[in-house]
């Protein structure tokens, strides 16, 4: 006789101990009365079954540093996929509002050189981008609107700066010191996420006498929007992305401008990483979308989706140029050199600047720098260009290496950030490991996310990350989902901590550095990709496209982690299978249907159990 199904009330075994409806299960005693009725004894005196269904969440607190693009993605992921009574998130942001680099960088001409429709989150398009490229203000506005839509503001605490983070091995938690105004308080969390990014600690150049200068000193990441450059004698130091954007905006106002450079730079023929094509939506000479295109973006999401997909697919061509000996690289060098010479013109000054600035290293060795009107501005009569000619600052200006003192009313330092990857505050892991010391010589991480000796610590845009490999935003999204998987592993399988092993990290970085030898990034240029050196190790770039990175992260390799179990109340020993609980799923426990596995075909069933391929 087949066992009968008996409807019986089942206590879910969660912390509240309440009964959640009824669930049908096999009552063995009713179905087979001949079975022994003696009380069941535990198989082991040191272990008992937890009376809760598989998938039960344990309470977990997450702290995220930063509310820029990465922090926003972390907030979205939490609100949409983790926000329940057992999980808590707080985001500490040192600034007075969210935005990160797009809040802090407000110099004239500041815009993203990635096409705007690829700089939005791939799941949150913005049909209102007015231009092919977006300004810092427009990106910041998009971020605020996105935050409001996904209700991430509720997790953010502004004007809060984390001053230290220390792993407590006894508690299995991070202890944080946080400053808010004049008050420093302590917070604890199970998971610490560093979403501060790498370009977040700007610095003035290390030039003798800079503190003695009496004129107006500005930095591209700490801009004074109220300063009037009209009729002023101005110096601009630096020829990176910000310097190239700033200079042409100052030339018309300045009485005289001197550009100090010490590195060659490939200036892109296009105003950004990807130039519009004839198949793209219509733009004017300033790359503004036409009114009818903007209207169609709003009215026809599929039209905008096609444009976004076309844009992202074209990013692969940029990456192919990164292969040092490729035909794409050779063609790029010819194209860029011809474009630079043509834009500088045939005057003696233009030829001199072309000779000075045209690199001998490959395109992309330094970050590709689009520069609308930059080269044209250099040949203006009120502009001088000086090569590696700063000896020191004086009270009135700059002393050149030839001994000439040049007087300036204002000096603009477009000299970038601390790109050492070392955190600006102490982060202390297991056995007293100090991340600042661990990353003092060569910063290494596992997929740019986790670090040996630092359990339950995740960093966005860490060492060797896809910052120049396609879509950075797509990589940030992929990492947020990866962190989600790690959090669920900790939360539902009762692991106390996850720590990537030194062996896995060493193997990973061996592959990365071996791969990078075939790329332009190891070329003979001074680059922040190599921490400002010419021949140092490439510490900023991933070994493949951002799409490759996304694919690599889809299935976490748990075998690369050391995982420590939580102690279980009432059990003398820890058991890795304790999470299996009382033999029921959460849906069964609350009396829900389990019929989803009954499908119309194999494909629908397969999709329930296996992630569908993206890039096959």
Coordinates of C-alpha atoms in Angstrom, one line a residue:
X1 CA 0.0 0.0 0.0
X2 CA 1.4 3.4 -1.0
X3 CA 2.1 5.9 1.8
X4 CA -0.8 8.3 2.4
X5 CA -0.3 12.1 2.4
X6 CA -1.4 13.7 5.7
X7 CA -1.8 17.4 6.1
X8 CA 0.1 18.4 9.1
X9 CA 1.1 21.7 10.7
X10 CA 4.8 22.3 10.4
X11 CA 6.8 24.7 12.6
X12 CA 9.4 26.5 10.5
X13 CA 12.1 26.4 13.1
X14 CA 13.0 30.1 12.5
X15 CA 13.9 32.4 15.3
X16 CA 10.3 33.4 16.0
X17 CA 9.2 29.7 16.3
X18 CA 5.8 30.5 14.7
X19 CA 3.8 28.2 12.6
X20 CA 3.4 29.3 9.0
X21 CA 0.3 27.6 7.8
X22 CA 0.2 23.9 6.8
X23 CA 2.2 21.8 4.4
X24 CA 1.6 18.3 3.0
X25 CA 4.3 15.8 3.9
X26 CA 4.6 12.1 4.2
X27 CA 3.7 10.9 7.7
X28 CA 5.7 7.7 8.0
X29 CA 3.9 6.4 11.1
X30 CA 0.5 6.8 9.6
X31 CA 1.5 5.3 6.3
X32 CA 3.4 2.3 7.8
X33 CA 2.1 1.4 11.3
X34 CA 4.5 -1.6 11.4
X35 CA 7.5 0.7 11.6
X36 CA 9.3 0.8 15.0
X37 CA 7.8 3.4 17.4
X38 CA 10.8 3.8 19.7
X39 CA 12.1 7.3 20.1
X40 CA 14.7 8.3 17.5
X41 CA 18.1 8.8 18.8
X42 CA 20.6 11.2 17.2
X43 CA 23.2 9.5 15.1
X44 CA 25.9 11.5 16.9
X45 CA 25.7 12.8 20.5
X46 CA 27.6 15.9 19.4
X47 CA 25.2 16.9 16.6
X48 CA 21.5 17.7 16.3
X49 CA 19.4 18.8 13.3
X50 CA 18.5 22.5 13.1
X51 CA 14.7 22.8 13.0
X52 CA 14.6 25.2 10.0
X53 CA 14.2 24.9 6.3
X54 CA 17.0 25.0 3.8
X55 CA 17.8 28.5 2.6
X56 CA 17.1 30.1 6.0
X57 CA 18.9 33.5 6.3
X58 CA 21.0 34.2 9.3
X59 CA 21.1 37.9 10.4
X60 CA 23.9 39.8 8.6
X61 CA 25.0 43.4 8.7
X62 CA 26.8 44.9 5.7
X63 CA 28.7 48.2 5.6
X64 CA 29.6 49.8 2.3
X65 CA 32.1 52.6 2.0
X66 CA 31.2 55.2 -0.7
X67 CA 28.1 56.2 -2.6
X68 CA 29.5 56.6 -6.1
X69 CA 28.7 54.4 -9.1
X70 CA 29.9 51.2 -7.3
X71 CA 28.1 52.1 -4.0
X72 CA 24.9 52.9 -5.9
X73 CA 25.0 49.5 -7.6
X74 CA 25.6 47.9 -4.2
X75 CA 22.5 49.7 -2.9
X76 CA 20.4 48.7 -5.8
X77 CA 21.4 45.1 -5.5
X78 CA 20.7 45.1 -1.8
X79 CA 17.3 46.8 -2.1
X80 CA 16.1 44.6 -4.9
X81 CA 17.5 41.2 -3.8
X82 CA 18.6 41.2 -0.2
X83 CA 16.5 43.6 1.7
X84 CA 14.6 41.7 4.4
X85 CA 14.3 41.5 8.1
X86 CA 17.5 39.5 8.5
X87 CA 19.9 41.7 6.5
X88 CA 21.0 45.3 7.2
X89 CA 23.0 47.7 5.0
X90 CA 24.5 51.1 5.8
X91 CA 26.6 53.1 3.3
X92 CA 29.0 55.6 4.8
X93 CA 29.8 58.5 2.4
X94 CA 32.4 61.2 3.3
X95 CA 30.8 63.8 1.0
X96 CA 27.6 65.7 1.7
X97 CA 25.8 63.9 -1.1
X98 CA 26.2 60.9 -3.4
X99 CA 28.0 60.9 -6.7
X100 CA 31.6 60.0 -6.1
X101 CA 33.9 61.1 -8.8
X102 CA 31.0 62.8 -10.7
X103 CA 30.3 64.9 -7.7
X104 CA 33.9 65.8 -7.0
X105 CA 35.1 66.5 -10.5
X106 CA 33.5 69.7 -11.8
X107 CA 36.2 71.4 -13.7
X108 CA 35.3 73.2 -17.0
X109 CA 34.9 70.7 -19.8
X110 CA 34.5 67.7 -17.5
X111 CA 32.7 64.9 -19.3
X112 CA 32.8 61.1 -19.7
X113 CA 34.6 60.0 -22.8
X114 CA 32.4 56.8 -22.9
X115 CA 29.2 57.2 -24.9
X116 CA 26.5 58.2 -22.5
X117 CA 24.1 55.4 -23.4
X118 CA 26.8 52.9 -22.4
X119 CA 27.7 54.7 -19.2
X120 CA 24.2 54.2 -17.7
X121 CA 23.5 50.9 -15.9
X122 CA 22.6 48.3 -18.6
X123 CA 19.3 47.7 -16.8
X124 CA 18.5 51.4 -16.3
X125 CA 18.7 53.2 -19.6
X126 CA 18.4 57.0 -19.7
X127 CA 16.5 58.2 -22.8
X128 CA 17.1 61.8 -21.8
X129 CA 20.9 62.0 -22.4
X130 CA 21.0 65.1 -24.6
X131 CA 24.5 64.4 -26.1
X132 CA 26.5 61.4 -27.4
X133 CA 28.7 62.1 -24.3
X134 CA 27.5 63.1 -20.9
X135 CA 28.9 65.9 -18.6
X136 CA 29.8 65.3 -15.0
X137 CA 26.6 67.2 -14.0
X138 CA 24.4 65.1 -16.2
X139 CA 25.9 61.8 -14.9
X140 CA 25.5 63.0 -11.3
X141 CA 21.8 63.9 -12.1
X142 CA 21.3 60.4 -13.6
X143 CA 22.8 58.8 -10.5
X144 CA 20.5 60.8 -8.2
X145 CA 17.4 59.9 -10.2
X146 CA 18.4 56.2 -10.2
X147 CA 19.0 56.2 -6.5
X148 CA 15.6 57.7 -5.9
X149 CA 13.9 55.1 -8.2
X150 CA 15.6 52.2 -6.3
X151 CA 15.2 53.8 -2.9
X152 CA 18.9 53.5 -2.1
X153 CA 19.1 56.9 -0.3
X154 CA 17.7 55.2 2.8
X155 CA 20.9 53.3 3.3
X156 CA 23.3 56.3 2.8
X157 CA 24.8 58.3 5.7
X158 CA 26.5 61.4 4.3
X159 CA 29.4 63.3 5.9
X160 CA 30.5 60.0 7.5
X161 CA 34.1 58.9 6.9
X162 CA 35.5 55.5 7.8
X163 CA 38.8 56.0 9.6
X164 CA 39.8 52.4 10.3
X165 CA 38.6 48.9 9.8
X166 CA 39.9 45.9 11.9
X167 CA 38.9 42.3 11.6
X168 CA 37.9 40.7 14.9
X169 CA 38.7 37.0 14.7
X170 CA 36.9 36.2 17.9
X171 CA 33.6 37.8 16.8
X172 CA 34.0 37.1 13.1
X173 CA 33.2 40.7 12.3
X174 CA 34.8 44.0 11.2
X175 CA 35.1 46.8 13.7
X176 CA 34.9 50.2 12.1
X177 CA 35.8 53.6 13.4
X178 CA 33.6 56.2 11.7
X179 CA 33.9 60.0 11.9
X180 CA 30.8 62.3 11.7
X181 CA 31.6 65.9 12.4
X182 CA 33.7 66.0 15.6
X183 CA 32.4 62.6 16.7
X184 CA 34.1 59.3 16.2
X185 CA 32.0 56.2 16.9
X186 CA 32.3 52.5 16.5
X187 CA 30.3 50.2 14.2
X188 CA 30.5 46.5 13.5
X189 CA 29.6 44.5 10.5
X190 CA 29.8 41.0 9.1
X191 CA 30.7 42.1 5.6
X192 CA 32.7 45.2 4.7
X193 CA 32.5 46.5 1.1
X194 CA 34.9 49.1 -0.1
X195 CA 33.3 51.0 -3.0
X196 CA 35.6 54.0 -2.7
X197 CA 37.2 53.3 -6.1
X198 CA 40.8 54.0 -7.0
X199 CA 40.6 57.6 -8.3
X200 CA 39.3 59.1 -5.1
X201 CA 42.4 60.5 -3.4
X202 CA 43.6 63.5 -5.4
X203 CA 46.9 65.0 -4.7
X204 CA 49.1 68.0 -5.7
X205 CA 52.3 67.2 -7.5
X206 CA 55.4 66.6 -5.4
X207 CA 57.2 69.8 -6.6
X208 CA 59.5 71.7 -4.3
X209 CA 58.1 75.0 -3.0
X210 CA 54.5 74.3 -3.9
X211 CA 53.4 75.4 -0.4
X212 CA 55.1 78.8 -0.9
X213 CA 53.2 79.8 -4.0
X214 CA 51.0 82.8 -3.2
X215 CA 48.7 82.8 -6.3
X216 CA 45.6 80.7 -6.9
X217 CA 46.4 77.0 -6.7
X218 CA 43.7 74.7 -8.1
X219 CA 43.4 70.9 -8.6
X220 CA 41.1 69.4 -11.2
X221 CA 39.4 67.3 -8.5
X222 CA 39.0 70.2 -6.1
X223 CA 37.8 73.0 -8.5
X224 CA 36.8 76.5 -7.4
X225 CA 33.9 77.3 -9.8
X226 CA 34.0 81.0 -8.6
X227 CA 37.5 81.8 -9.7
X228 CA 37.6 84.1 -12.7
X229 CA 40.4 83.3 -15.2
X230 CA 39.6 86.4 -17.3
X231 CA 42.8 88.3 -18.2
X232 CA 44.9 86.1 -15.9
X233 CA 48.4 84.5 -16.4
X234 CA 47.7 80.8 -16.1
X235 CA 49.8 77.6 -15.9
X236 CA 48.3 74.1 -16.4
X237 CA 50.4 71.2 -15.2
X238 CA 49.6 67.8 -16.7
X239 CA 48.5 66.3 -20.0
X240 CA 46.2 63.5 -18.7
X241 CA 42.4 63.3 -19.3
X242 CA 41.5 66.2 -17.1
X243 CA 44.3 68.5 -18.3
X244 CA 43.3 67.9 -21.9
X245 CA 39.7 68.8 -21.1
X246 CA 40.5 71.8 -19.0
X247 CA 43.0 73.7 -21.2
X248 CA 40.8 74.6 -24.2
X249 CA 38.2 76.1 -21.8
X250 CA 40.7 78.4 -20.2
X251 CA 42.6 79.6 -23.3
X252 CA 39.9 82.1 -24.4
X253 CA 39.8 83.8 -21.1
X254 CA 43.4 83.8 -20.1
X255 CA 45.8 86.6 -20.9
X256 CA 48.5 84.0 -21.3
X257 CA 48.6 80.2 -20.6
X258 CA 51.6 77.9 -20.2
X259 CA 51.1 74.2 -20.5
X260 CA 53.7 72.1 -18.7
X261 CA 54.0 68.5 -19.9
X262 CA 56.4 65.7 -19.3
X263 CA 54.8 62.9 -21.2
X264 CA 53.7 62.3 -24.8
X265 CA 50.1 61.5 -25.3
X266 CA 48.0 60.1 -28.1
X267 CA 45.1 62.5 -28.7
X268 CA 42.2 60.6 -30.1
X269 CA 40.7 61.8 -33.4
X270 CA 37.3 61.4 -31.9
X271 CA 35.7 63.3 -29.0
X272 CA 35.4 60.1 -27.0
X273 CA 36.3 56.4 -27.0
X274 CA 33.8 55.7 -29.7
X275 CA 32.9 58.1 -32.5
X276 CA 29.4 58.2 -33.9
X277 CA 28.9 56.3 -37.1
X278 CA 26.4 56.8 -40.0
X279 CA 24.3 54.1 -38.5
X280 CA 24.0 55.8 -35.1
X281 CA 21.1 58.2 -34.2
X282 CA 21.5 61.6 -35.7
X283 CA 23.7 64.2 -33.9
X284 CA 24.7 67.7 -34.8
X285 CA 28.3 69.1 -35.0
X286 CA 28.5 69.3 -31.2
X287 CA 27.2 65.7 -30.9
X288 CA 23.8 66.7 -29.5
X289 CA 21.1 64.3 -30.4
X290 CA 18.4 65.8 -32.7
X291 CA 15.0 66.5 -31.2
X292 CA 13.3 63.7 -33.1
X293 CA 16.0 61.2 -31.9
X294 CA 15.4 62.3 -28.3
X295 CA 11.7 61.9 -28.8
X296 CA 12.1 58.4 -30.3
X297 CA 14.4 57.4 -27.4
X298 CA 11.5 58.1 -25.0
X299 CA 8.7 56.7 -27.1
X300 CA 10.4 53.5 -28.4
X301 CA 12.5 51.7 -25.8
X302 CA 13.4 49.1 -28.4
X303 CA 14.9 51.7 -30.7
X304 CA 17.1 52.9 -27.8
X305 CA 17.9 49.3 -26.8
X306 CA 19.3 48.7 -30.4
X307 CA 21.5 51.7 -30.1
X308 CA 22.8 50.7 -26.7
X309 CA 23.6 47.2 -28.0
X310 CA 25.3 48.5 -31.1
X311 CA 27.5 50.8 -28.9
X312 CA 28.5 48.0 -26.5
X313 CA 29.4 45.7 -29.4
X314 CA 31.7 48.3 -30.9
X315 CA 33.7 48.4 -27.7
X316 CA 35.4 45.1 -28.7
X317 CA 37.2 46.9 -31.5
X318 CA 38.9 49.2 -29.0
X319 CA 40.1 46.3 -27.0
X320 CA 41.6 44.5 -30.1
X321 CA 43.9 47.5 -30.4
X322 CA 45.4 46.7 -27.0
X323 CA 47.2 43.7 -28.6
X324 CA 50.6 45.2 -29.1
X325 CA 51.5 43.6 -32.5
X326 CA 48.0 43.6 -34.0
X327 CA 47.1 45.2 -37.3
X328 CA 44.4 47.2 -35.4
X329 CA 47.2 48.7 -33.2
X330 CA 49.4 49.6 -36.3
X331 CA 46.4 51.2 -38.0
X332 CA 45.5 53.2 -34.9
X333 CA 49.1 54.6 -34.6
X334 CA 49.0 55.8 -38.2
X335 CA 45.5 57.3 -37.8
X336 CA 46.2 59.1 -34.5
X337 CA 49.6 60.5 -35.7
X338 CA 48.1 61.8 -38.9
X339 CA 45.1 63.3 -37.0
X340 CA 47.4 65.0 -34.5
X341 CA 49.6 66.6 -37.2
X342 CA 46.7 67.8 -39.2
X343 CA 45.0 69.4 -36.2
X344 CA 48.3 71.1 -35.1
X345 CA 48.8 72.5 -38.6
X346 CA 51.9 73.4 -40.6
X347 CA 53.2 76.3 -38.6
X348 CA 56.6 76.0 -36.9
X349 CA 54.9 76.0 -33.6
X350 CA 52.5 73.3 -34.6
X351 CA 55.3 71.1 -36.0
X352 CA 57.3 71.6 -32.8
X353 CA 54.3 70.6 -30.6
X354 CA 53.6 67.6 -32.9
X355 CA 57.2 66.4 -32.5
X356 CA 57.0 67.0 -28.7
X357 CA 53.7 65.2 -28.1
X358 CA 53.5 62.4 -30.6
X359 CA 54.4 59.2 -28.7
X360 CA 56.8 56.4 -29.6
X361 CA 54.8 54.0 -27.4
X362 CA 51.7 52.3 -28.6
X363 CA 48.2 53.7 -28.6
X364 CA 46.5 52.8 -25.3
X365 CA 49.8 52.4 -23.3
X366 CA 48.5 55.4 -21.4
X367 CA 44.8 55.9 -21.1
X368 CA 43.4 57.0 -24.5
X369 CA 42.7 60.7 -24.2
X370 CA 40.0 62.3 -26.4
X371 CA 40.6 66.0 -26.6
X372 CA 38.1 68.2 -28.5
X373 CA 39.8 71.5 -29.3
X374 CA 42.9 70.7 -27.2
X375 CA 45.5 70.5 -30.0
X376 CA 44.0 73.5 -31.7
X377 CA 44.2 75.5 -28.4
X378 CA 47.9 74.7 -28.1
X379 CA 48.8 76.7 -31.2
X380 CA 46.9 79.8 -30.1
X381 CA 49.2 82.9 -29.8
X382 CA 48.5 83.2 -26.1
X383 CA 49.7 79.6 -25.3
X384 CA 53.2 78.2 -24.7
X385 CA 54.0 74.5 -24.3
X386 CA 57.0 73.6 -22.2
X387 CA 58.5 70.1 -21.9
X388 CA 59.6 68.9 -18.5
X389 CA 60.6 72.4 -17.5
X390 CA 59.6 72.8 -13.8
X391 CA 62.4 73.2 -11.3
X392 CA 60.3 74.4 -8.4
X393 CA 57.5 76.8 -7.3
X394 CA 58.2 80.3 -6.1
X395 CA 56.0 82.7 -4.3
X396 CA 55.0 84.3 -7.7
X397 CA 55.0 81.4 -10.0
X398 CA 57.3 78.7 -11.3
X399 CA 61.1 78.5 -11.7
X400 CA 62.1 76.7 -14.9
X401 CA 65.0 74.3 -15.2
X402 CA 66.9 77.0 -17.2
X403 CA 66.6 79.4 -14.2
X404 CA 63.8 81.6 -15.6
X405 CA 61.0 82.6 -13.2
X406 CA 57.6 82.6 -14.8
X407 CA 54.9 84.5 -12.9
X408 CA 51.4 83.2 -12.8
X409 CA 48.1 84.4 -11.2
X410 CA 46.8 80.9 -11.1
X411 CA 48.3 77.4 -11.4
X412 CA 46.0 74.5 -12.3
X413 CA 47.3 71.0 -11.3
X414 CA 45.7 68.4 -13.5
X415 CA 48.0 65.8 -11.9
X416 CA 45.6 63.1 -11.0
X417 CA 45.3 60.9 -7.9
X418 CA 47.1 58.6 -5.6
X419 CA 47.0 55.4 -7.8
X420 CA 48.9 53.2 -5.4
X421 CA 45.7 51.3 -4.5
X422 CA 46.8 51.6 -0.9
X423 CA 43.8 52.5 1.3
X424 CA 43.9 56.0 2.8
X425 CA 43.0 54.5 6.3
X426 CA 44.1 51.4 8.2
X427 CA 42.5 48.2 7.0
X428 CA 43.7 45.4 9.3
X429 CA 42.9 41.8 8.5
X430 CA 43.7 38.4 10.0
X431 CA 46.8 38.1 12.1
X432 CA 47.3 41.8 12.0
X433 CA 47.8 42.0 8.2
X434 CA 47.8 45.7 7.1
X435 CA 46.5 46.2 3.6
X436 CA 48.5 49.4 3.2
X437 CA 51.7 47.4 3.8
X438 CA 50.5 44.3 1.8
X439 CA 49.9 46.6 -1.2
X440 CA 53.0 48.8 -0.6
X441 CA 55.1 47.3 -3.4
X442 CA 52.7 45.5 -5.8
X443 CA 48.9 45.5 -5.1
X444 CA 47.4 42.1 -5.9
X445 CA 43.8 40.9 -5.5
X446 CA 41.6 38.1 -6.8
X447 CA 39.7 39.4 -9.8
X448 CA 40.2 42.8 -8.3
X449 CA 37.6 42.0 -5.6
X450 CA 39.0 39.9 -2.7
X451 CA 42.3 39.8 -0.9
X452 CA 44.1 37.0 1.1
X453 CA 44.1 37.6 4.9
X454 CA 41.0 39.9 4.7
X455 CA 37.9 37.8 5.3
X456 CA 34.5 39.1 4.3
X457 CA 36.1 42.1 2.6
X458 CA 35.2 43.1 -1.0
X459 CA 36.6 46.0 -3.0
X460 CA 35.2 47.5 -6.1
X461 CA 37.7 48.5 -8.8
X462 CA 40.6 46.9 -7.1
X463 CA 43.9 45.9 -8.7
X464 CA 43.8 44.6 -12.3
X465 CA 40.2 45.5 -12.9
X466 CA 38.5 46.0 -16.3
X467 CA 38.9 49.8 -16.3
X468 CA 40.0 50.0 -19.9
X469 CA 38.7 46.8 -21.3
X470 CA 35.2 47.6 -22.6
X471 CA 32.5 48.7 -20.2
X472 CA 33.6 49.5 -16.6
X473 CA 29.9 49.9 -15.6
X474 CA 29.2 46.4 -16.8
X475 CA 32.1 45.1 -14.7
X476 CA 30.7 46.9 -11.6
X477 CA 27.3 45.3 -12.1
X478 CA 28.9 41.8 -12.5
X479 CA 30.9 42.3 -9.3
X480 CA 27.8 43.4 -7.3
X481 CA 26.1 40.1 -8.3
X482 CA 29.3 38.2 -7.3
X483 CA 29.2 39.9 -3.9
X484 CA 25.5 38.9 -3.7
X485 CA 26.5 35.2 -4.2
X486 CA 29.1 35.5 -1.5
X487 CA 26.7 37.1 0.9
X488 CA 24.1 34.4 0.3
X489 CA 26.8 31.8 0.9
X490 CA 27.6 33.3 4.2
X491 CA 24.0 33.8 5.1
X492 CA 22.3 30.6 4.1
X493 CA 25.0 28.0 4.6
X494 CA 26.1 29.3 8.0
X495 CA 29.7 30.3 7.1
X496 CA 31.3 32.7 9.4
X497 CA 33.8 34.0 6.9
X498 CA 35.1 33.7 3.3
X499 CA 38.7 34.5 2.6
X500 CA 40.4 34.0 -0.8
X501 CA 43.5 31.8 -0.5
X502 CA 47.0 33.0 -1.2
X503 CA 47.5 30.1 -3.6
X504 CA 44.5 31.0 -5.7
X505 CA 45.4 34.7 -5.8
X506 CA 49.0 33.9 -6.8
X507 CA 47.8 31.6 -9.6
X508 CA 45.3 34.2 -10.8
X509 CA 47.9 37.0 -10.9
X510 CA 50.4 34.8 -12.6
X511 CA 47.9 34.4 -15.4
X512 CA 47.0 38.1 -15.5
X513 CA 50.6 39.3 -15.7
X514 CA 51.5 36.7 -18.3
X515 CA 48.6 37.7 -20.5
X516 CA 49.4 41.5 -20.1
X517 CA 52.8 40.9 -21.7
X518 CA 51.1 40.7 -25.1
X519 CA 49.4 44.1 -24.6
X520 CA 50.2 47.7 -25.1
X521 CA 49.9 48.4 -21.4
X522 CA 53.4 47.1 -20.7
X523 CA 54.8 49.6 -23.3
X524 CA 57.4 52.2 -22.4
X525 CA 55.1 55.0 -21.2
X526 CA 54.6 56.6 -17.8
X527 CA 51.1 55.5 -16.8
X528 CA 48.9 55.4 -13.7
X529 CA 48.2 51.8 -14.9
X530 CA 51.7 51.1 -13.6
X531 CA 51.4 53.4 -10.5
X532 CA 53.0 56.3 -12.4
X533 CA 56.1 54.4 -13.4
X534 CA 57.4 53.6 -16.9
X535 CA 58.5 50.0 -16.5
X536 CA 56.6 48.8 -13.4
X537 CA 54.1 46.0 -13.2
X538 CA 50.7 46.8 -14.7
X539 CA 48.4 46.8 -11.6
X540 CA 45.3 48.4 -13.0
X541 CA 44.2 46.4 -16.0
X542 CA 42.4 43.1 -16.3
X543 CA 43.5 40.3 -18.7
X544 CA 40.6 40.3 -21.1
X545 CA 37.5 42.3 -22.1
X546 CA 34.9 43.4 -19.6
X547 CA 32.6 40.8 -21.1
X548 CA 35.2 38.1 -20.4
X549 CA 35.4 39.4 -16.9
X550 CA 31.6 39.2 -16.5
X551 CA 31.6 35.6 -17.8
X552 CA 34.5 34.7 -15.4
X553 CA 32.5 35.9 -12.4
X554 CA 29.2 34.2 -13.1
X555 CA 29.9 31.0 -11.2
X556 CA 32.0 31.7 -8.1
X557 CA 34.9 29.3 -7.6
X558 CA 34.3 28.4 -3.9
X559 CA 37.3 26.1 -4.1
X560 CA 39.5 29.3 -4.2
X561 CA 38.2 30.3 -0.7
X562 CA 38.9 29.3 2.9
X563 CA 35.5 29.1 4.5
X564 CA 35.0 29.0 8.3
X565 CA 31.8 27.7 9.7
X566 CA 29.8 29.4 12.4
X567 CA 29.4 27.6 15.8
X568 CA 25.9 26.1 16.1
X569 CA 23.9 26.6 19.3
X570 CA 23.3 23.2 21.0
X571 CA 26.0 21.5 18.9
X572 CA 29.4 20.6 20.2
X573 CA 30.9 20.4 16.7
X574 CA 30.5 22.3 13.5
X575 CA 28.9 20.6 10.6
X576 CA 29.1 22.0 7.0
X577 CA 25.7 20.4 6.2
X578 CA 23.8 21.9 9.1
X579 CA 22.2 24.3 6.7
X580 CA 20.2 21.4 5.2
X581 CA 18.0 21.8 8.3
X582 CA 14.8 20.0 8.8
X583 CA 14.4 18.5 5.3
X584 CA 12.0 21.1 3.9
X585 CA 12.3 24.2 1.6
X586 CA 11.1 27.6 2.7
X587 CA 8.3 27.5 0.2
X588 CA 7.1 24.1 1.6
X589 CA 7.3 25.5 5.1
X590 CA 5.0 28.4 4.4
X591 CA 2.6 26.2 2.5
X592 CA 3.4 27.5 -1.0
X593 CA 3.2 25.6 -4.3
X594 CA 6.2 23.6 -5.5
X595 CA 4.8 23.2 -9.0
X596 CA 7.3 25.4 -10.8
X597 CA 9.4 22.4 -11.8
X598 CA 6.5 21.2 -13.9
X599 CA 7.2 22.8 -17.2
X600 CA 6.1 22.6 -20.9
X601 CA 9.6 21.5 -22.1
X602 CA 13.1 20.8 -21.2
X603 CA 14.4 24.3 -22.0
X604 CA 12.0 25.9 -19.5
X605 CA 13.1 23.4 -16.8
X606 CA 16.7 23.9 -17.7
X607 CA 16.5 27.7 -17.2
X608 CA 15.2 27.1 -13.6
X609 CA 18.5 25.4 -12.8
X610 CA 21.2 26.7 -15.1
X611 CA 22.1 30.3 -15.9
X612 CA 21.5 30.9 -19.6
X613 CA 24.6 31.6 -21.6
X614 CA 25.4 35.3 -22.5
X615 CA 28.5 35.2 -24.6
X616 CA 28.6 31.7 -26.1

